[in-house]
PDB file of C-alpha atoms in Angstrom:
ATOM      1  CA  PHE O   1      13.860  11.714   1.842  1.00 55.00           C
ATOM      2  CA  ARG O   2      14.375   9.703  -1.289  1.00 55.00           C
ATOM      3  CA  ARG O   3      11.774   8.017  -3.386  1.00 57.00           C
ATOM      4  CA  VAL O   4      11.990   4.759  -5.261  1.00 61.00           C
ATOM      5  CA  LEU O   5       8.897   3.906  -7.293  1.00 63.00           C
ATOM      6  CA  PHE O   6       7.669   0.435  -8.218  1.00 66.00           C
ATOM      7  CA  ARG O   7       4.515  -0.886  -9.829  1.00 70.00           C
ATOM      8  CA  SER O   8       3.437  -3.929  -7.900  1.00 76.00           C
ATOM      9  CA  HIS O   9      -0.157  -5.142  -7.476  1.00 80.00           C
ATOM     10  CA  ASN O  10      -0.274  -8.925  -7.533  1.00 91.00           C
ATOM     11  CA  PRO O  11       0.862 -11.305  -4.776  1.00 93.00           C
ATOM     12  CA  ASP O  12       4.028 -12.433  -6.561  1.00 94.00           C
ATOM     13  CA  SER O  13       5.271  -8.928  -7.333  1.00 93.00           C
ATOM     14  CA  VAL O  14       4.403  -7.721  -3.816  1.00 94.00           C
ATOM     15  CA  ARG O  15       6.261 -10.721  -2.340  1.00 95.00           C
ATOM     16  CA  HIS O  16       9.388  -9.805  -4.344  1.00 93.00           C
ATOM     17  CA  LEU O  17       9.044  -6.157  -3.385  1.00 92.00           C
ATOM     18  CA  ALA O  18       8.651  -7.152   0.280  1.00 92.00           C
ATOM     19  CA  ALA O  19      11.863  -9.188   0.132  1.00 92.00           C
ATOM     20  CA  LEU O  20      13.696  -6.142  -1.247  1.00 90.00           C
ATOM     21  CA  VAL O  21      12.177  -3.706   1.256  1.00 89.00           C
ATOM     22  CA  ALA O  22      12.980  -6.042   4.166  1.00 87.00           C
ATOM     23  CA  ARG O  23      16.691  -5.512   3.411  1.00 89.00           C
ATOM     24  CA  TRP O  24      16.486  -1.727   3.686  1.00 89.00           C
ATOM     25  CA  PRO O  25      17.234  -0.246   7.090  1.00 91.00           C
ATOM     26  CA  ALA O  26      14.186   1.510   8.496  1.00 92.00           C
ATOM     27  CA  LYS O  27      12.943   2.841  11.788  1.00 95.00           C
ATOM     28  CA  ARG O  28       9.448   1.983  10.559  1.00 95.00           C
ATOM     29  CA  ARG O  29       7.851   0.703   7.387  1.00 94.00           C
ATOM     30  CA  VAL O  30       4.733   2.479   6.136  1.00 94.00           C
ATOM     31  CA  LEU O  31       2.626   0.747   3.481  1.00 95.00           C
ATOM     32  CA  LEU O  32      -0.130   2.074   1.223  1.00 95.00           C
ATOM     33  CA  ILE O  33      -2.065  -0.732  -0.437  1.00 95.00           C
ATOM     34  CA  GLY O  34      -5.346  -1.364  -2.224  1.00 94.00           C
ATOM     35  CA  GLN O  35      -6.746  -3.710  -4.824  1.00 92.00           C
ATOM     36  CA  ALA O  36      -9.198  -3.790  -7.702  1.00 87.00           C
ATOM     37  CA  GLY O  37     -12.617  -5.123  -6.842  1.00 85.00           C
ATOM     38  CA  ASP O  38     -12.671  -7.938  -9.403  1.00 83.00           C
ATOM     39  CA  ARG O  39     -10.058  -9.971  -7.528  1.00 88.00           C
ATOM     40  CA  ASP O  40     -11.446 -12.875  -5.533  1.00 89.00           C
ATOM     41  CA  ASP O  41     -11.036 -13.105  -1.775  1.00 92.00           C
ATOM     42  CA  ASP O  42      -8.341 -15.808  -2.019  1.00 95.00           C
ATOM     43  CA  LEU O  43      -6.198 -13.603  -4.258  1.00 94.00           C
ATOM     44  CA  MET O  44      -6.684 -10.704  -1.834  1.00 93.00           C
ATOM     45  CA  ARG O  45      -5.642 -12.975   1.042  1.00 97.00           C
ATOM     46  CA  SER O  46      -2.469 -13.884  -0.896  1.00 96.00           C
ATOM     47  CA  LEU O  47      -1.807 -10.200  -1.563  1.00 96.00           C
ATOM     48  CA  VAL O  48      -2.134  -9.379   2.141  1.00 97.00           C
ATOM     49  CA  GLN O  49       0.145 -12.259   3.142  1.00 97.00           C
ATOM     50  CA  ALA O  50       2.755 -11.051   0.665  1.00 97.00           C
ATOM     51  CA  ALA O  51       2.467  -7.452   1.907  1.00 96.00           C
ATOM     52  CA  TRP O  52       2.509  -8.518   5.558  1.00 97.00           C
ATOM     53  CA  SER O  53       5.849 -10.288   4.957  1.00 95.00           C
ATOM     54  CA  MET O  54       7.300  -6.757   4.725  1.00 92.00           C
ATOM     55  CA  ARG O  55       6.242  -6.346   8.385  1.00 93.00           C
ATOM     56  CA  PRO O  56       4.883  -2.828   7.972  1.00 95.00           C
ATOM     57  CA  ASP O  57       4.435  -0.818  11.152  1.00 97.00           C
ATOM     58  CA  ARG O  58       1.576   1.170   9.634  1.00 97.00           C
ATOM     59  CA  VAL O  59      -0.784   0.079   6.853  1.00 98.00           C
ATOM     60  CA  PHE O  60      -2.901   2.545   4.908  1.00 97.00           C
ATOM     61  CA  ILE O  61      -5.590   0.758   2.908  1.00 97.00           C
ATOM     62  CA  LYS O  62      -6.970   2.833   0.075  1.00 95.00           C
ATOM     63  CA  ASP O  63     -10.157   2.461  -1.903  1.00 94.00           C
ATOM     64  CA  VAL O  64      -9.331   2.115  -5.614  1.00 88.00           C
ATOM     65  CA  LEU O  65     -12.454   3.887  -6.840  1.00 78.00           C
ATOM     66  CA  HIS O  66     -11.674   3.630 -10.564  1.00 79.00           C
ATOM     67  CA  TYR O  67     -11.398  -0.145 -10.232  1.00 75.00           C
ATOM     68  CA  LEU O  68     -14.383  -1.092  -8.028  1.00 78.00           C
ATOM     69  CA  ARG O  69     -15.397  -3.613 -10.706  1.00 85.00           C
ATOM     70  CA  GLY O  70     -18.588  -4.858  -9.064  1.00 80.00           C
ATOM     71  CA  ARG O  71     -17.783  -4.117  -5.425  1.00 87.00           C
ATOM     72  CA  GLU O  72     -19.197  -1.257  -3.381  1.00 90.00           C
ATOM     73  CA  PRO O  73     -17.020   1.682  -2.237  1.00 89.00           C
ATOM     74  CA  GLY O  74     -15.336   0.682   1.020  1.00 90.00           C
ATOM     75  CA  GLU O  75     -15.843  -3.042   0.500  1.00 95.00           C
ATOM     76  CA  VAL O  76     -12.296  -3.892  -0.603  1.00 95.00           C
ATOM     77  CA  PRO O  77     -10.598  -1.798   2.131  1.00 96.00           C
ATOM     78  CA  ALA O  78     -12.816  -3.474   4.751  1.00 97.00           C
ATOM     79  CA  LEU O  79     -11.875  -6.920   3.419  1.00 97.00           C
ATOM     80  CA  LEU O  80      -8.159  -6.088   3.262  1.00 97.00           C
ATOM     81  CA  SER O  81      -8.309  -4.664   6.782  1.00 98.00           C
ATOM     82  CA  ARG O  82      -9.864  -7.880   8.097  1.00 98.00           C
ATOM     83  CA  LEU O  83      -7.256  -9.967   6.260  1.00 98.00           C
ATOM     84  CA  PHE O  84      -4.381  -7.881   7.670  1.00 98.00           C
ATOM     85  CA  THR O  85      -5.831  -8.348  11.161  1.00 98.00           C
ATOM     86  CA  GLU O  86      -6.068 -12.105  10.591  1.00 97.00           C
ATOM     87  CA  ALA O  87      -2.441 -12.080   9.403  1.00 97.00           C
ATOM     88  CA  GLY O  88      -1.362 -10.508  12.699  1.00 97.00           C
ATOM     89  CA  CYS O  89      -1.406  -6.774  12.016  1.00 98.00           C
ATOM     90  CA  PRO O  90      -2.529  -4.837  15.105  1.00 98.00           C
ATOM     91  CA  ALA O  91      -5.822  -3.029  14.547  1.00 96.00           C
ATOM     92  CA  ASP O  92      -4.297   0.295  15.640  1.00 98.00           C
ATOM     93  CA  ALA O  93      -1.724   0.030  12.810  1.00 98.00           C
ATOM     94  CA  LEU O  94      -4.477  -0.076  10.154  1.00 98.00           C
ATOM     95  CA  HIS O  95      -5.880   3.072   8.572  1.00 98.00           C
ATOM     96  CA  LEU O  96      -8.553   3.492   5.892  1.00 98.00           C
ATOM     97  CA  PRO O  97      -7.983   7.032   4.608  1.00 96.00           C
ATOM     98  CA  GLY O  98     -10.295   6.905   1.591  1.00 94.00           C
ATOM     99  CA  ASP O  99      -9.278   7.032  -2.062  1.00 94.00           C
ATOM    100  CA  GLU O 100      -5.784   6.708  -3.481  1.00 92.00           C
ATOM    101  CA  LEU O 101      -4.804  10.382  -3.256  1.00 93.00           C
ATOM    102  CA  GLN O 102      -6.086  10.607   0.321  1.00 95.00           C
ATOM    103  CA  GLY O 103      -4.134   7.441   1.075  1.00 95.00           C
ATOM    104  CA  ILE O 104      -0.928   8.835  -0.392  1.00 93.00           C
ATOM    105  CA  ARG O 105      -1.312  12.041   1.606  1.00 94.00           C
ATOM    106  CA  ALA O 106      -2.098  10.170   4.842  1.00 96.00           C
ATOM    107  CA  ALA O 107       0.829   7.786   4.424  1.00 94.00           C
ATOM    108  CA  LEU O 108       3.260  10.599   3.619  1.00 93.00           C
ATOM    109  CA  ALA O 109       2.001  12.624   6.603  1.00 94.00           C
ATOM    110  CA  ASP O 110       2.865   9.643   8.794  1.00 94.00           C
ATOM    111  CA  VAL O 111       6.415   9.154   7.456  1.00 91.00           C
ATOM    112  CA  ALA O 112       9.287  10.380   9.607  1.00 90.00           C
ATOM    113  CA  ALA O 113      13.045  10.517   9.144  1.00 89.00           C
ATOM    114  CA  GLY O 114      14.473   7.016   8.848  1.00 90.00           C
ATOM    115  CA  ASP O 115      11.186   5.433   7.736  1.00 91.00           C
ATOM    116  CA  VAL O 116      10.591   3.555   4.497  1.00 90.00           C
ATOM    117  CA  ALA O 117       7.304   4.263   2.718  1.00 90.00           C
ATOM    118  CA  VAL O 118       5.990   1.760   0.189  1.00 91.00           C
ATOM    119  CA  LEU O 119       3.169   3.264  -1.860  1.00 91.00           C
ATOM    120  CA  LEU O 120       1.427   0.866  -4.237  1.00 92.00           C
ATOM    121  CA  VAL O 121      -0.265   3.171  -6.755  1.00 89.00           C
ATOM    122  CA  HIS O 122      -3.088   2.105  -9.091  1.00 83.00           C
ATOM    123  CA  ASP O 123      -4.855   5.171 -10.442  1.00 78.00           C
ATOM    124  CA  ASP O 124      -2.729   8.210 -11.113  1.00 79.00           C
ATOM    125  CA  PHE O 125       1.012   7.669 -11.070  1.00 84.00           C
ATOM    126  CA  ALA O 126       1.695  11.318 -12.015  1.00 87.00           C
ATOM    127  CA  ALA O 127      -0.399  12.550  -9.074  1.00 86.00           C
ATOM    128  CA  ALA O 128       1.511  10.198  -6.765  1.00 86.00           C
ATOM    129  CA  VAL O 129       4.834  11.578  -7.976  1.00 87.00           C
ATOM    130  CA  ALA O 130       3.547  15.140  -7.504  1.00 90.00           C
ATOM    131  CA  GLU O 131       2.528  14.349  -3.911  1.00 89.00           C
ATOM    132  CA  LEU O 132       5.949  12.812  -3.243  1.00 87.00           C
ATOM    133  CA  GLU O 133       7.668  15.908  -4.629  1.00 88.00           C
ATOM    134  CA  ARG O 134       5.424  18.181  -2.504  1.00 89.00           C
ATOM    135  CA  ALA O 135       6.449  16.120   0.523  1.00 86.00           C
ATOM    136  CA  GLY O 136      10.121  16.750  -0.305  1.00 83.00           C
ATOM    137  CA  ALA O 137      11.005  13.380  -1.811  1.00 78.00           C
ATOM    138  CA  ARG O 138      13.779  13.302  -4.362  1.00 70.00           C
ATOM    139  CA  PRO O 139      14.488  10.537  -6.892  1.00 62.00           C
ATOM    140  CA  ALA O 140      16.867   7.872  -5.603  1.00 56.00           C
TER     141      ALA O 140
END
C-alpha cells in the first residue's frame, strides 16, 4: 500500500485532513489519534468531532506518554473514547492499544487492501515511518 504522511493535531487541521480523506475511495477508514494532556476537554471534543467527520470504521486511540502534561496515563484515551462514543462511534470500533508505537502497530495490523489508514503521529515521526516501511508501505 502507499503512504501519505501529514502532521495534524488540532481541530482545524484535522477537519481539513478529514475533508481530503473523505474524497479518497476506501473500503474502510482506519484512524490513529491521540492528544496532549494539556488540552482542555472542549478542545478535545472539537478534535473528536473533526476526526469523526472522516467517518472512520475503526479508531485507535493512543496514549501520548511524552505529552501527558498533568494528566494521568490512560486519562486522555479514556476521554477521547467517551467523546467518540458520544459523537456516534460504535464502542466496538474503538481500540485503546497503549502508547503511540503500539497504536501504530495495532492500526497497521488492522489495515487491509483497499483501506485508508490515517495515523496522526505526535512522538516519533521516524519510528512511524519505519513501522510503515516494515508493513510494506511505499511513499505516494
